[in-house]
Structure formats: C-alpha cells, structure tokens
Amino acid sequence: MAVSGNQKRQRISLQSPFAHIFEEQQRDTEFYEERVRKALGSLPPVKFAFAYGSGAVPQMGTYKETSMLDLILVLEDSFQWHQENMKRNPSHYAFIPKAVGPKLTSSVQTCKVGVPVLYNTLVPFQSGLMKYGCVAFADLLEDLQSWKYLFLAGRLHKPVRMFIPSNSLNCDSSAIENFHADLAEMNQALTDNLEAALSAAKISQLSYYGDIRFAFSAENPRKVSNIVSANLLSFRNLYNDALTSLLRDHLLRVDSSSGNGSCVYVKQDNHCPSLLGLLQRIPSHFVKRCYFNHPCSSQDICPDKLYVEEARQMISQMGTRTFQDILKKTFQTTVRNSSIGQAFKGLFSAGPLRSCVYLVKKWQKGIRF
C-alpha cells in the first residue's frame, strides 16, 4: 500500500490449530504479507485494505504461489482514486471503464445496484493474477453495521489480512462490532451442541448462503471446509471476546456433558428471554428483514414504521425452529440479491470478455472437486 514511512500497519497474523503445519504457516506469514505489500505498493494510496482468499490466507488444498490475490481497497474519495489509478495502471481497467472515465466509473462503483463495490479482475501480478474491489469507506461501514448486503461484512466474518494505516483505526471498532453480532447470529441459527470446528464452519457458511456461484458450480464446493481446516485457531481468536460476552450474559452456556476434552462445546439457551437477548446483538436492519420474511408477518406494516424492538419481541416468540428457518431464508435472499447484482456490475467493470474468462476460470475451479 502506498503509505508514508511514519504510518504503521496493524497486521492480523494468522495461525493454524494443527501442530504439524504450524511452523510452515509461520514461515508463510512473511510471504503473504510481502505479496500484499507489493500489490498495494503499485496502487494509489487507500484509507486501508484487507486481503482475503487463498492468495492471502492459508486454505487447505491450495498453493500460495499460484493462488489469485484478492483485495478490498477502502477509499476516501473514489473519483480521485480511480482518476489516479487510470493514469498509473490503465491496463487494470477493461474497455468500458476506460472509455467512460473515472467520474462515471466511480458513480457505478457507489451506486446501489448489487453491492457498492467495483472490481478490477484478472490483473497480472507476479507469477499469477490478482483482483481488487474498490469501496467507499461509508459503504463499507453501512454493510458492517446493517448487513444490508452481507458482501464485505461476509468477508470480514472470516480471518483476513488487514493493512490499516494508523490514522484509519477508527474503522476497526465497526468490524469488531460486526464480528460480535455475527457470533450471536451464528449461534442463534444452530441447534443442540456446538463444536469449535462446527461453529467456525457455520460462520464461514453465512456469507455463502444463496451465492449464485455455487448454484452454477462456479466455486469450489469444499471452500468452507478448506477455510476452516487451516484457520480454526484464527476463528477462535477472532470470536473469543464475543463468545465470552455471550457466556457472561447467560445467552449461551458450556455443556460439560458433551465435551470430550479436545473441544469446547457450547449450547444455546432456547428460552424466549435468551432469544431476545441474542436478537439485541443483531443489526436492526437485518432484524426487520427477518420479520418480513416470516409468512405470518403483517404485510400491511411499512418497514420504515416497524419499530425494531417490536420486531425483536415478535420474532423471539416464534420459537427457535421457526426463527432458524427465517434466518436462513433472510441470509439466502440477501446474499443472492447481492451476488446477482454484483454479477451484472461485473459486466461493466470487467467487460464481457474478461467476465467470460473469469467465469470459465471459476467454473473450472468448481468442477475440479
């Protein structure tokens, strides 16, 4: 990332829970961070960035040297950034963005069709490829705080490699709040006992419910298990504070009868007050969506006039099983709408040719497993 020498990056190191690969991943840390640093150094300055995917975070069954590097760049001024990047890296842009210029390109990025993110993809980098998505800082915060799209928030459900200049650390609190709410949501969606690996898998699955890439076999069907297998300890570290808070507030409880000494089990309390307590930790916007996804909800109520506390009360009285179904449906519709809209936006940002090439690569990746 193009940052001044006096700007220090906050780095989130990733570790593996498996002893036999721990040392290898420790050695890989410098490789991943150096790779991301070089990529960001070729681009104009950003507010902060994070890298995700197998090119930046260990995943089982992937090779770090050949994996595509995925980046999200958070921008203060999208127009100025695209204007500078088109001068510096014109080859990163497809024909349409270059033809219309930075003003319209930044407008397409921030428009609410799909997700307010614009990707440059299939960019040659080192011996492989990279793609990077550009998002305005305000749009990132909106997704973290409301789960309106579950696109960027979904990526931050899982371990990522964060690169934050010291003057941008105010965004980190919103990410933590999102993690905290997400753990409550994830546990609310589960039944019976929770094993650590199962909890991490459920967290990873949240942002893939309804994703059209899986419907068209354009994604590795083992993606979730590959992420969890290599990063279980990172998930534990990421959600430890949230889990502690839920246990302290008696919203979850340790089930000592289930533990076998190797894993920690947690059992959710299905009583109405506990369900209501968990709902208090879920974004208000998402709670309203859950309510209106219930077939028996009043369709005569305008969403803007529905008090969120009223919605929480009504949902908590529906019962655990019913609410689990509502949650899954809400996740599916939210993620599906975002992924469909983003696919259409990709026709602008990448152009028809790059979009087809990218889709074929994803499809080959999906059918290989």
Short mmCIF file of N, CA and C in Angstrom, two decimals, residues 2-10 163-168:
data_model
loop_
_atom_site.label_atom_id
_atom_site.label_comp_id
_atom_site.label_asym_id
_atom_site.label_seq_id
_atom_site.Cartn_x
_atom_site.Cartn_y
_atom_site.Cartn_z
N ALA A 2 0.53 2.23 -0.73
CA ALA A 2 1.32 3.44 -0.81
C ALA A 2 1.06 4.28 0.42
N VAL A 3 1.80 4.04 1.51
CA VAL A 3 1.65 4.80 2.73
C VAL A 3 3.00 5.39 3.08
N SER A 4 3.00 6.49 3.83
CA SER A 4 4.23 7.15 4.20
C SER A 4 4.99 6.31 5.21
N GLY A 5 6.25 6.62 5.38
CA GLY A 5 7.08 5.83 6.25
C GLY A 5 6.67 5.86 7.70
N ASN A 6 6.03 6.97 8.14
CA ASN A 6 5.64 7.08 9.54
C ASN A 6 4.28 6.47 9.82
N GLN A 7 3.67 5.86 8.80
CA GLN A 7 2.39 5.19 9.00
C GLN A 7 2.65 3.72 9.26
N LYS A 8 2.16 3.25 10.38
CA LYS A 8 2.37 1.86 10.77
C LYS A 8 1.14 1.04 10.46
N ARG A 9 1.35 -0.14 9.96
CA ARG A 9 0.24 -1.01 9.63
C ARG A 9 -0.07 -1.91 10.81
N GLN A 10 -1.33 -2.05 11.08
CA GLN A 10 -1.77 -3.05 12.05
C GLN A 10 -1.99 -4.35 11.30
N PHE A 163 -4.54 -4.45 6.52
CA PHE A 163 -3.47 -3.46 6.42
C PHE A 163 -4.09 -2.09 6.65
N ILE A 164 -3.86 -1.54 7.86
CA ILE A 164 -4.54 -0.32 8.26
C ILE A 164 -3.51 0.74 8.64
N PRO A 165 -3.48 1.86 7.93
CA PRO A 165 -2.66 2.98 8.39
C PRO A 165 -3.15 3.46 9.75
N SER A 166 -2.26 4.01 10.56
CA SER A 166 -2.60 4.37 11.93
C SER A 166 -3.73 5.39 12.01
N ASN A 167 -3.91 6.23 10.99
CA ASN A 167 -4.96 7.24 11.03
C ASN A 167 -6.32 6.70 10.63
N SER A 168 -6.44 5.39 10.39
CA SER A 168 -7.71 4.81 9.96
C SER A 168 -8.23 3.78 10.94
#
